[in-house]
Amino acid sequence: MLFAKFTPIAQVHHKTAQDSLHCPICKQALENELQQIQPCEHLAIVFDQDSQNLEFADADFNQRVDQQGIELEEVDGYVLAQLGYQDQLLAMEQTRQGSWNRQFVAYNLH
């Protein structure tokens, strides 16, 4: 199987800890005011890189992980390429000023 070694990842840094990413397609905020995930129809995955917890994954992502038999200790461009996503996702690593929390977020573009 041919695939790119890495799927491109955008780096996003928020100026305040309360800022949230918004879906680039429908503009819905990723989190509510309590910083709980509120998925829109485009959200594919939210992975907390510090705690190494999968906070949200859509059915397609879960199916790909099961089919490939991958143990998710980290989610990055290499893992997305292994799962066959290539250019199907807009993936971002977000950090917030005043917080050590790093989230990996990906949205379905197709």
PDB file of C-alpha atoms in Angstrom:
ATOM      1  CA  MET A   1       0.000   0.000   0.000  1.00  0.00           C
ATOM      2  CA  LEU A   2       1.386   3.379  -0.987  1.00  0.00           C
ATOM      3  CA  PHE A   3       0.761   6.353   1.231  1.00  0.00           C
ATOM      4  CA  ALA A   4       2.472   9.544   2.240  1.00  0.00           C
ATOM      5  CA  LYS A   5       4.745   9.161   5.257  1.00  0.00           C
ATOM      6  CA  PHE A   6       3.040  12.053   7.000  1.00  0.00           C
ATOM      7  CA  THR A   7      -0.285  13.818   6.743  1.00  0.00           C
ATOM      8  CA  PRO A   8       0.272  17.602   7.093  1.00  0.00           C
ATOM      9  CA  ILE A   9      -0.583  19.130  10.467  1.00  0.00           C
ATOM     10  CA  ALA A  10      -1.301  22.821  11.135  1.00  0.00           C
ATOM     11  CA  GLN A  11      -0.018  24.366  14.377  1.00  0.00           C
ATOM     12  CA  VAL A  12      -2.569  26.619  16.136  1.00  0.00           C
ATOM     13  CA  HIS A  13      -1.734  28.658  19.244  1.00  0.00           C
ATOM     14  CA  HIS A  14      -4.531  30.458  21.108  1.00  0.00           C
ATOM     15  CA  LYS A  15      -3.796  33.660  23.009  1.00  0.00           C
ATOM     16  CA  THR A  16      -6.077  32.738  25.906  1.00  0.00           C
ATOM     17  CA  ALA A  17      -6.954  29.460  27.595  1.00  0.00           C
ATOM     18  CA  GLN A  18     -10.666  30.036  26.896  1.00  0.00           C
ATOM     19  CA  ASP A  19     -10.300  30.254  23.096  1.00  0.00           C
ATOM     20  CA  SER A  20     -11.588  27.290  21.127  1.00  0.00           C
ATOM     21  CA  LEU A  21     -11.067  26.011  17.631  1.00  0.00           C
ATOM     22  CA  HIS A  22     -14.030  26.259  15.307  1.00  0.00           C
ATOM     23  CA  CYS A  23     -14.844  23.856  12.503  1.00  0.00           C
ATOM     24  CA  PRO A  24     -13.411  25.318   9.292  1.00  0.00           C
ATOM     25  CA  ILE A  25     -16.464  24.091   7.372  1.00  0.00           C
ATOM     26  CA  CYS A  26     -19.540  24.824   9.518  1.00  0.00           C
ATOM     27  CA  LYS A  27     -17.892  27.220  12.043  1.00  0.00           C
ATOM     28  CA  GLN A  28     -19.241  25.380  15.116  1.00  0.00           C
ATOM     29  CA  ALA A  29     -17.018  25.709  18.199  1.00  0.00           C
ATOM     30  CA  LEU A  30     -15.137  22.546  19.147  1.00  0.00           C
ATOM     31  CA  GLU A  31     -15.929  23.032  22.845  1.00  0.00           C
ATOM     32  CA  ASN A  32     -18.706  24.580  24.892  1.00  0.00           C
ATOM     33  CA  GLU A  33     -18.113  27.100  27.688  1.00  0.00           C
ATOM     34  CA  LEU A  34     -17.125  24.254  30.057  1.00  0.00           C
ATOM     35  CA  GLN A  35     -14.496  23.081  27.531  1.00  0.00           C
ATOM     36  CA  GLN A  36     -16.439  19.888  26.802  1.00  0.00           C
ATOM     37  CA  ILE A  37     -16.240  18.533  23.240  1.00  0.00           C
ATOM     38  CA  GLN A  38     -19.326  19.313  21.164  1.00  0.00           C
ATOM     39  CA  PRO A  39     -18.778  17.502  17.871  1.00  0.00           C
ATOM     40  CA  CYS A  40     -20.149  18.771  14.602  1.00  0.00           C
ATOM     41  CA  GLU A  41     -20.715  16.469  11.628  1.00  0.00           C
ATOM     42  CA  HIS A  42     -17.167  17.178  10.320  1.00  0.00           C
ATOM     43  CA  LEU A  43     -15.183  16.381  13.478  1.00  0.00           C
ATOM     44  CA  ALA A  44     -13.133  13.196  13.084  1.00  0.00           C
ATOM     45  CA  ILE A  45     -10.893  13.081  16.152  1.00  0.00           C
ATOM     46  CA  VAL A  46      -9.811  14.932  19.275  1.00  0.00           C
ATOM     47  CA  PHE A  47      -6.773  13.487  21.030  1.00  0.00           C
ATOM     48  CA  ASP A  48      -5.333  14.994  24.219  1.00  0.00           C
ATOM     49  CA  GLN A  49      -1.593  14.670  23.643  1.00  0.00           C
ATOM     50  CA  ASP A  50      -0.611  15.250  27.259  1.00  0.00           C
ATOM     51  CA  SER A  51      -2.841  12.621  28.857  1.00  0.00           C
ATOM     52  CA  GLN A  52      -2.716  10.484  25.683  1.00  0.00           C
ATOM     53  CA  ASN A  53      -6.487  10.075  25.767  1.00  0.00           C
ATOM     54  CA  LEU A  54      -8.788   9.882  22.808  1.00  0.00           C
ATOM     55  CA  GLU A  55     -11.473  12.420  23.734  1.00  0.00           C
ATOM     56  CA  PHE A  56     -13.568  11.964  20.596  1.00  0.00           C
ATOM     57  CA  ALA A  57     -13.428   9.794  17.483  1.00  0.00           C
ATOM     58  CA  ASP A  58     -16.000   9.369  14.741  1.00  0.00           C
ATOM     59  CA  ALA A  59     -17.077   5.936  13.499  1.00  0.00           C
ATOM     60  CA  ASP A  60     -14.795   6.065  10.423  1.00  0.00           C
ATOM     61  CA  PHE A  61     -11.706   6.761  12.536  1.00  0.00           C
ATOM     62  CA  ASN A  62     -12.555   3.944  14.959  1.00  0.00           C
ATOM     63  CA  GLN A  63     -13.127   1.544  12.072  1.00  0.00           C
ATOM     64  CA  ARG A  64      -9.760   2.408  10.487  1.00  0.00           C
ATOM     65  CA  VAL A  65      -7.944   1.932  13.803  1.00  0.00           C
ATOM     66  CA  ASP A  66      -9.634  -1.460  14.306  1.00  0.00           C
ATOM     67  CA  GLN A  67      -8.844  -2.600  10.747  1.00  0.00           C
ATOM     68  CA  GLN A  68      -5.179  -1.590  11.010  1.00  0.00           C
ATOM     69  CA  GLY A  69      -4.820  -2.949  14.554  1.00  0.00           C
ATOM     70  CA  ILE A  70      -3.038   0.199  15.713  1.00  0.00           C
ATOM     71  CA  GLU A  71      -2.499   0.929  19.414  1.00  0.00           C
ATOM     72  CA  LEU A  72      -2.978   4.682  19.849  1.00  0.00           C
ATOM     73  CA  GLU A  73      -0.311   6.026  22.152  1.00  0.00           C
ATOM     74  CA  GLU A  74       0.028   9.192  20.079  1.00  0.00           C
ATOM     75  CA  VAL A  75      -1.845  10.636  17.123  1.00  0.00           C
ATOM     76  CA  ASP A  76       0.174  12.529  14.562  1.00  0.00           C
ATOM     77  CA  GLY A  77       0.628  12.844  10.809  1.00  0.00           C
ATOM     78  CA  TYR A  78       2.346   9.477  10.612  1.00  0.00           C
ATOM     79  CA  VAL A  79      -0.581   7.677  12.281  1.00  0.00           C
ATOM     80  CA  LEU A  80      -3.092   9.428  10.001  1.00  0.00           C
ATOM     81  CA  ALA A  81      -1.081   8.361   6.959  1.00  0.00           C
ATOM     82  CA  GLN A  82      -0.996   4.756   8.251  1.00  0.00           C
ATOM     83  CA  LEU A  83      -4.789   4.924   8.553  1.00  0.00           C
ATOM     84  CA  GLY A  84      -5.011   5.955   4.896  1.00  0.00           C
ATOM     85  CA  TYR A  85      -6.321   9.489   5.343  1.00  0.00           C
ATOM     86  CA  GLN A  86      -3.794  11.318   3.127  1.00  0.00           C
ATOM     87  CA  ASP A  87      -5.654  14.555   2.196  1.00  0.00           C
ATOM     88  CA  GLN A  88      -9.084  13.744   3.644  1.00  0.00           C
ATOM     89  CA  LEU A  89      -8.553  15.545   6.960  1.00  0.00           C
ATOM     90  CA  LEU A  90      -7.624  19.007   8.105  1.00  0.00           C
ATOM     91  CA  ALA A  91      -5.486  18.192  11.141  1.00  0.00           C
ATOM     92  CA  MET A  92      -4.378  20.713  13.757  1.00  0.00           C
ATOM     93  CA  GLU A  93      -2.328  20.623  16.924  1.00  0.00           C
ATOM     94  CA  GLN A  94      -3.620  23.317  19.235  1.00  0.00           C
ATOM     95  CA  THR A  95      -2.031  24.861  22.294  1.00  0.00           C
ATOM     96  CA  ARG A  96      -3.305  27.632  24.542  1.00  0.00           C
ATOM     97  CA  GLN A  97      -1.382  30.381  26.257  1.00  0.00           C
ATOM     98  CA  GLY A  98      -1.185  29.794  29.996  1.00  0.00           C
ATOM     99  CA  SER A  99      -1.968  26.096  29.598  1.00  0.00           C
ATOM    100  CA  TRP A 100       0.209  23.051  29.024  1.00  0.00           C
ATOM    101  CA  ASN A 101      -2.664  21.237  27.330  1.00  0.00           C
ATOM    102  CA  ARG A 102      -2.062  20.183  23.719  1.00  0.00           C
ATOM    103  CA  GLN A 103      -4.875  18.789  21.612  1.00  0.00           C
ATOM    104  CA  PHE A 104      -4.702  17.073  18.266  1.00  0.00           C
ATOM    105  CA  VAL A 105      -7.893  17.837  16.301  1.00  0.00           C
ATOM    106  CA  ALA A 106      -8.893  16.683  12.819  1.00  0.00           C
ATOM    107  CA  TYR A 107     -11.890  17.527  10.640  1.00  0.00           C
ATOM    108  CA  ASN A 108     -13.215  15.597   7.624  1.00  0.00           C
ATOM    109  CA  LEU A 109     -12.921  17.646   4.443  1.00  0.00           C
ATOM    110  CA  HIS A 110     -14.742  15.201   2.160  1.00  0.00           C
TER     111      HIS A 110
END
